[in-house]
Amino acid sequence: MSVKRTNKEIAKDTACLAGEALLTPGVSLLAQGKGKLGLAHVGVGLAAKLALGPAGMLFVAANSYCLSKTGQSLFTQFTTKKGAGDQSLREDVSQALDKGQPIEQVIESVIEDVEDIYHEKKSS
Protein backbone atom coordinates (compact mmCIF):
# COMPACT_ATOMS: atom_id res chain seq x y z
CA MET A 1 0.00 0.00 0.00
CA SER A 2 1.50 3.28 -1.03
CA VAL A 3 0.31 6.52 0.47
CA LYS A 4 1.48 9.79 -1.02
CA ARG A 5 2.97 11.97 1.68
CA THR A 6 3.43 15.70 1.59
CA ASN A 7 6.77 17.40 2.14
CA LYS A 8 5.34 18.79 5.38
CA GLU A 9 4.59 15.27 6.67
CA ILE A 10 8.04 14.04 5.68
CA ALA A 11 9.70 17.04 7.37
CA LYS A 12 7.67 16.46 10.54
CA ASP A 13 8.61 12.77 10.64
CA THR A 14 12.26 13.61 10.04
CA ALA A 15 12.21 16.16 12.85
CA CYS A 16 10.57 13.65 15.21
CA LEU A 17 13.11 10.94 14.36
CA ALA A 18 15.99 13.37 14.81
CA GLY A 19 14.55 14.54 18.12
CA GLU A 20 14.10 10.98 19.33
CA ALA A 21 17.65 9.96 18.40
CA LEU A 22 19.56 13.15 19.16
CA LEU A 23 17.65 14.82 22.00
CA THR A 24 15.65 12.41 24.09
CA PRO A 25 13.08 9.65 23.69
CA GLY A 26 9.51 10.92 23.83
CA VAL A 27 9.93 13.90 21.48
CA SER A 28 7.47 12.57 18.89
CA LEU A 29 4.87 11.88 21.56
CA LEU A 30 5.34 15.33 23.07
CA ALA A 31 4.96 16.84 19.58
CA GLN A 32 1.58 15.11 19.31
CA GLY A 33 0.47 16.60 22.61
CA LYS A 34 0.72 13.31 24.52
CA GLY A 35 2.52 14.89 27.46
CA LYS A 36 2.30 12.15 30.09
CA LEU A 37 3.31 9.40 27.70
CA GLY A 38 6.08 11.55 26.22
CA LEU A 39 7.48 12.45 29.63
CA ALA A 40 7.32 8.80 30.68
CA HIS A 41 9.47 7.93 27.66
CA VAL A 42 11.91 10.71 28.57
CA GLY A 43 12.33 9.22 32.06
CA VAL A 44 12.54 5.62 30.89
CA GLY A 45 14.95 6.64 28.14
CA LEU A 46 17.31 8.28 30.60
CA ALA A 47 17.11 5.28 32.93
CA ALA A 48 17.76 2.93 29.99
CA LYS A 49 20.79 5.01 28.98
CA LEU A 50 22.19 4.73 32.51
CA ALA A 51 21.50 1.00 32.69
CA LEU A 52 22.25 -0.12 29.13
CA GLY A 53 24.08 2.76 27.50
CA PRO A 54 23.11 4.46 24.24
CA ALA A 55 21.54 1.28 22.84
CA GLY A 56 18.99 1.24 25.67
CA MET A 57 18.08 4.86 25.06
CA LEU A 58 17.75 4.27 21.31
CA PHE A 59 15.42 1.33 21.96
CA VAL A 60 13.16 3.55 24.07
CA ALA A 61 13.33 6.23 21.35
CA ALA A 62 12.30 3.67 18.72
CA ASN A 63 9.39 2.59 20.92
CA SER A 64 8.31 6.20 21.37
CA TYR A 65 8.39 6.90 17.64
CA CYS A 66 6.57 3.66 16.83
CA LEU A 67 3.91 4.47 19.42
CA SER A 68 3.45 7.97 18.02
CA LYS A 69 3.10 6.71 14.43
CA THR A 70 1.03 3.54 14.92
CA GLY A 71 -0.52 3.80 18.36
CA GLN A 72 1.21 0.53 19.30
CA SER A 73 4.47 -0.16 21.09
CA LEU A 74 7.36 -2.01 19.48
CA PHE A 75 6.57 -5.04 21.62
CA THR A 76 2.99 -5.09 20.32
CA GLN A 77 4.15 -4.54 16.74
CA PHE A 78 6.44 -7.58 16.86
CA THR A 79 4.29 -9.92 18.94
CA THR A 80 0.85 -9.38 17.41
CA LYS A 81 0.04 -11.35 14.29
CA LYS A 82 -1.38 -8.98 11.72
CA GLY A 83 -2.81 -9.28 8.27
CA ALA A 84 -4.27 -6.82 5.84
CA GLY A 85 -7.21 -5.00 7.38
CA ASP A 86 -6.64 -5.87 11.03
CA GLN A 87 -7.23 -2.28 12.05
CA SER A 88 -10.77 -0.99 11.91
CA LEU A 89 -11.84 1.58 9.36
CA ARG A 90 -12.76 4.00 12.13
CA GLU A 91 -9.22 3.80 13.57
CA ASP A 92 -7.66 4.30 10.11
CA VAL A 93 -9.72 7.42 9.46
CA SER A 94 -9.06 8.75 12.96
CA GLN A 95 -5.28 8.34 12.55
CA ALA A 96 -5.38 9.97 9.12
CA LEU A 97 -7.25 12.94 10.60
CA ASP A 98 -4.68 13.19 13.38
CA LYS A 99 -1.99 13.39 10.70
CA GLY A 100 -3.93 16.11 8.86
CA GLN A 101 -4.45 14.07 5.72
CA PRO A 102 -7.05 15.36 3.25
CA ILE A 103 -10.16 13.25 2.65
CA GLU A 104 -9.00 12.27 -0.84
CA GLN A 105 -5.87 10.71 0.59
CA VAL A 106 -7.88 8.88 3.27
CA ILE A 107 -10.27 7.48 0.65
CA GLU A 108 -7.36 6.37 -1.54
CA SER A 109 -5.80 4.59 1.43
CA VAL A 110 -9.05 2.83 2.33
CA ILE A 111 -9.54 1.69 -1.26
CA GLU A 112 -6.04 0.21 -1.27
CA ASP A 113 -6.76 -1.60 2.01
CA VAL A 114 -9.98 -3.05 0.58
CA GLU A 115 -8.11 -4.20 -2.54
CA ASP A 116 -5.42 -5.83 -0.38
CA ILE A 117 -8.00 -7.71 1.68
CA TYR A 118 -9.90 -8.74 -1.45
CA HIS A 119 -6.79 -10.17 -3.15
CA GLU A 120 -5.61 -11.81 0.08
CA LYS A 121 -8.95 -13.62 0.53
CA LYS A 122 -9.22 -14.50 -3.16
CA SER A 123 -5.79 -16.12 -3.20
CA SER A 124 -6.38 -18.20 -0.05
PDB file of C-alpha atoms in Angstrom:
ATOM      1  CA  MET A   1       0.000   0.000   0.000  1.00  0.00           C
ATOM      2  CA  SER A   2       1.501   3.284  -1.026  1.00  0.00           C
ATOM      3  CA  VAL A   3       0.315   6.520   0.472  1.00  0.00           C
ATOM      4  CA  LYS A   4       1.480   9.789  -1.019  1.00  0.00           C
ATOM      5  CA  ARG A   5       2.968  11.974   1.683  1.00  0.00           C
ATOM      6  CA  THR A   6       3.433  15.699   1.590  1.00  0.00           C
ATOM      7  CA  ASN A   7       6.767  17.400   2.138  1.00  0.00           C
ATOM      8  CA  LYS A   8       5.342  18.791   5.378  1.00  0.00           C
ATOM      9  CA  GLU A   9       4.588  15.269   6.672  1.00  0.00           C
ATOM     10  CA  ILE A  10       8.039  14.043   5.678  1.00  0.00           C
ATOM     11  CA  ALA A  11       9.696  17.037   7.369  1.00  0.00           C
ATOM     12  CA  LYS A  12       7.670  16.464  10.543  1.00  0.00           C
ATOM     13  CA  ASP A  13       8.606  12.769  10.638  1.00  0.00           C
ATOM     14  CA  THR A  14      12.259  13.615  10.040  1.00  0.00           C
ATOM     15  CA  ALA A  15      12.213  16.160  12.849  1.00  0.00           C
ATOM     16  CA  CYS A  16      10.566  13.652  15.206  1.00  0.00           C
ATOM     17  CA  LEU A  17      13.111  10.945  14.356  1.00  0.00           C
ATOM     18  CA  ALA A  18      15.994  13.367  14.811  1.00  0.00           C
ATOM     19  CA  GLY A  19      14.546  14.544  18.120  1.00  0.00           C
ATOM     20  CA  GLU A  20      14.102  10.975  19.335  1.00  0.00           C
ATOM     21  CA  ALA A  21      17.645   9.964  18.395  1.00  0.00           C
ATOM     22  CA  LEU A  22      19.557  13.152  19.155  1.00  0.00           C
ATOM     23  CA  LEU A  23      17.647  14.820  21.996  1.00  0.00           C
ATOM     24  CA  THR A  24      15.650  12.409  24.094  1.00  0.00           C
ATOM     25  CA  PRO A  25      13.082   9.648  23.686  1.00  0.00           C
ATOM     26  CA  GLY A  26       9.510  10.921  23.828  1.00  0.00           C
ATOM     27  CA  VAL A  27       9.933  13.902  21.475  1.00  0.00           C
ATOM     28  CA  SER A  28       7.467  12.570  18.886  1.00  0.00           C
ATOM     29  CA  LEU A  29       4.865  11.877  21.563  1.00  0.00           C
ATOM     30  CA  LEU A  30       5.341  15.332  23.070  1.00  0.00           C
ATOM     31  CA  ALA A  31       4.956  16.843  19.577  1.00  0.00           C
ATOM     32  CA  GLN A  32       1.583  15.113  19.314  1.00  0.00           C
ATOM     33  CA  GLY A  33       0.475  16.600  22.611  1.00  0.00           C
ATOM     34  CA  LYS A  34       0.722  13.310  24.515  1.00  0.00           C
ATOM     35  CA  GLY A  35       2.517  14.886  27.464  1.00  0.00           C
ATOM     36  CA  LYS A  36       2.301  12.154  30.086  1.00  0.00           C
ATOM     37  CA  LEU A  37       3.307   9.402  27.696  1.00  0.00           C
ATOM     38  CA  GLY A  38       6.080  11.550  26.220  1.00  0.00           C
ATOM     39  CA  LEU A  39       7.479  12.455  29.629  1.00  0.00           C
ATOM     40  CA  ALA A  40       7.318   8.799  30.678  1.00  0.00           C
ATOM     41  CA  HIS A  41       9.465   7.927  27.661  1.00  0.00           C
ATOM     42  CA  VAL A  42      11.907  10.707  28.567  1.00  0.00           C
ATOM     43  CA  GLY A  43      12.333   9.223  32.059  1.00  0.00           C
ATOM     44  CA  VAL A  44      12.543   5.624  30.893  1.00  0.00           C
ATOM     45  CA  GLY A  45      14.954   6.635  28.135  1.00  0.00           C
ATOM     46  CA  LEU A  46      17.310   8.281  30.602  1.00  0.00           C
ATOM     47  CA  ALA A  47      17.112   5.277  32.928  1.00  0.00           C
ATOM     48  CA  ALA A  48      17.759   2.934  29.989  1.00  0.00           C
ATOM     49  CA  LYS A  49      20.790   5.007  28.981  1.00  0.00           C
ATOM     50  CA  LEU A  50      22.194   4.732  32.514  1.00  0.00           C
ATOM     51  CA  ALA A  51      21.505   1.001  32.689  1.00  0.00           C
ATOM     52  CA  LEU A  52      22.246  -0.121  29.134  1.00  0.00           C
ATOM     53  CA  GLY A  53      24.078   2.755  27.497  1.00  0.00           C
ATOM     54  CA  PRO A  54      23.105   4.458  24.242  1.00  0.00           C
ATOM     55  CA  ALA A  55      21.536   1.281  22.841  1.00  0.00           C
ATOM     56  CA  GLY A  56      18.993   1.243  25.669  1.00  0.00           C
ATOM     57  CA  MET A  57      18.081   4.860  25.064  1.00  0.00           C
ATOM     58  CA  LEU A  58      17.746   4.270  21.307  1.00  0.00           C
ATOM     59  CA  PHE A  59      15.422   1.328  21.960  1.00  0.00           C
ATOM     60  CA  VAL A  60      13.162   3.546  24.072  1.00  0.00           C
ATOM     61  CA  ALA A  61      13.331   6.229  21.352  1.00  0.00           C
ATOM     62  CA  ALA A  62      12.300   3.671  18.723  1.00  0.00           C
ATOM     63  CA  ASN A  63       9.393   2.587  20.924  1.00  0.00           C
ATOM     64  CA  SER A  64       8.314   6.197  21.370  1.00  0.00           C
ATOM     65  CA  TYR A  65       8.392   6.904  17.641  1.00  0.00           C
ATOM     66  CA  CYS A  66       6.569   3.662  16.832  1.00  0.00           C
ATOM     67  CA  LEU A  67       3.914   4.467  19.425  1.00  0.00           C
ATOM     68  CA  SER A  68       3.445   7.969  18.020  1.00  0.00           C
ATOM     69  CA  LYS A  69       3.096   6.712  14.432  1.00  0.00           C
ATOM     70  CA  THR A  70       1.027   3.542  14.923  1.00  0.00           C
ATOM     71  CA  GLY A  71      -0.521   3.801  18.361  1.00  0.00           C
ATOM     72  CA  GLN A  72       1.208   0.533  19.297  1.00  0.00           C
ATOM     73  CA  SER A  73       4.466  -0.162  21.094  1.00  0.00           C
ATOM     74  CA  LEU A  74       7.360  -2.013  19.476  1.00  0.00           C
ATOM     75  CA  PHE A  75       6.569  -5.045  21.616  1.00  0.00           C
ATOM     76  CA  THR A  76       2.986  -5.091  20.322  1.00  0.00           C
ATOM     77  CA  GLN A  77       4.147  -4.539  16.738  1.00  0.00           C
ATOM     78  CA  PHE A  78       6.436  -7.576  16.859  1.00  0.00           C
ATOM     79  CA  THR A  79       4.287  -9.921  18.937  1.00  0.00           C
ATOM     80  CA  THR A  80       0.851  -9.382  17.412  1.00  0.00           C
ATOM     81  CA  LYS A  81       0.036 -11.353  14.293  1.00  0.00           C
ATOM     82  CA  LYS A  82      -1.379  -8.982  11.724  1.00  0.00           C
ATOM     83  CA  GLY A  83      -2.809  -9.278   8.270  1.00  0.00           C
ATOM     84  CA  ALA A  84      -4.275  -6.820   5.836  1.00  0.00           C
ATOM     85  CA  GLY A  85      -7.210  -5.002   7.382  1.00  0.00           C
ATOM     86  CA  ASP A  86      -6.644  -5.868  11.031  1.00  0.00           C
ATOM     87  CA  GLN A  87      -7.231  -2.279  12.049  1.00  0.00           C
ATOM     88  CA  SER A  88     -10.770  -0.988  11.913  1.00  0.00           C
ATOM     89  CA  LEU A  89     -11.843   1.582   9.355  1.00  0.00           C
ATOM     90  CA  ARG A  90     -12.762   3.999  12.133  1.00  0.00           C
ATOM     91  CA  GLU A  91      -9.221   3.800  13.570  1.00  0.00           C
ATOM     92  CA  ASP A  92      -7.662   4.299  10.114  1.00  0.00           C
ATOM     93  CA  VAL A  93      -9.720   7.419   9.461  1.00  0.00           C
ATOM     94  CA  SER A  94      -9.056   8.750  12.963  1.00  0.00           C
ATOM     95  CA  GLN A  95      -5.276   8.336  12.549  1.00  0.00           C
ATOM     96  CA  ALA A  96      -5.382   9.970   9.120  1.00  0.00           C
ATOM     97  CA  LEU A  97      -7.254  12.938  10.598  1.00  0.00           C
ATOM     98  CA  ASP A  98      -4.685  13.192  13.384  1.00  0.00           C
ATOM     99  CA  LYS A  99      -1.993  13.387  10.700  1.00  0.00           C
ATOM    100  CA  GLY A 100      -3.929  16.115   8.862  1.00  0.00           C
ATOM    101  CA  GLN A 101      -4.450  14.066   5.723  1.00  0.00           C
ATOM    102  CA  PRO A 102      -7.049  15.361   3.245  1.00  0.00           C
ATOM    103  CA  ILE A 103     -10.161  13.248   2.647  1.00  0.00           C
ATOM    104  CA  GLU A 104      -9.003  12.269  -0.843  1.00  0.00           C
ATOM    105  CA  GLN A 105      -5.866  10.705   0.595  1.00  0.00           C
ATOM    106  CA  VAL A 106      -7.879   8.883   3.268  1.00  0.00           C
ATOM    107  CA  ILE A 107     -10.266   7.482   0.652  1.00  0.00           C
ATOM    108  CA  GLU A 108      -7.362   6.366  -1.545  1.00  0.00           C
ATOM    109  CA  SER A 109      -5.800   4.594   1.429  1.00  0.00           C
ATOM    110  CA  VAL A 110      -9.050   2.831   2.335  1.00  0.00           C
ATOM    111  CA  ILE A 111      -9.545   1.692  -1.257  1.00  0.00           C
ATOM    112  CA  GLU A 112      -6.036   0.213  -1.265  1.00  0.00           C
ATOM    113  CA  ASP A 113      -6.764  -1.602   2.012  1.00  0.00           C
ATOM    114  CA  VAL A 114      -9.984  -3.046   0.577  1.00  0.00           C
ATOM    115  CA  GLU A 115      -8.115  -4.202  -2.538  1.00  0.00           C
ATOM    116  CA  ASP A 116      -5.415  -5.831  -0.381  1.00  0.00           C
ATOM    117  CA  ILE A 117      -7.999  -7.707   1.683  1.00  0.00           C
ATOM    118  CA  TYR A 118      -9.899  -8.743  -1.453  1.00  0.00           C
ATOM    119  CA  HIS A 119      -6.791 -10.172  -3.150  1.00  0.00           C
ATOM    120  CA  GLU A 120      -5.611 -11.811   0.078  1.00  0.00           C
ATOM    121  CA  LYS A 121      -8.955 -13.616   0.526  1.00  0.00           C
ATOM    122  CA  LYS A 122      -9.223 -14.501  -3.161  1.00  0.00           C
ATOM    123  CA  SER A 123      -5.786 -16.124  -3.201  1.00  0.00           C
ATOM    124  CA  SER A 124      -6.382 -18.202  -0.054  1.00  0.00           C
TER     125      SER A 124
END
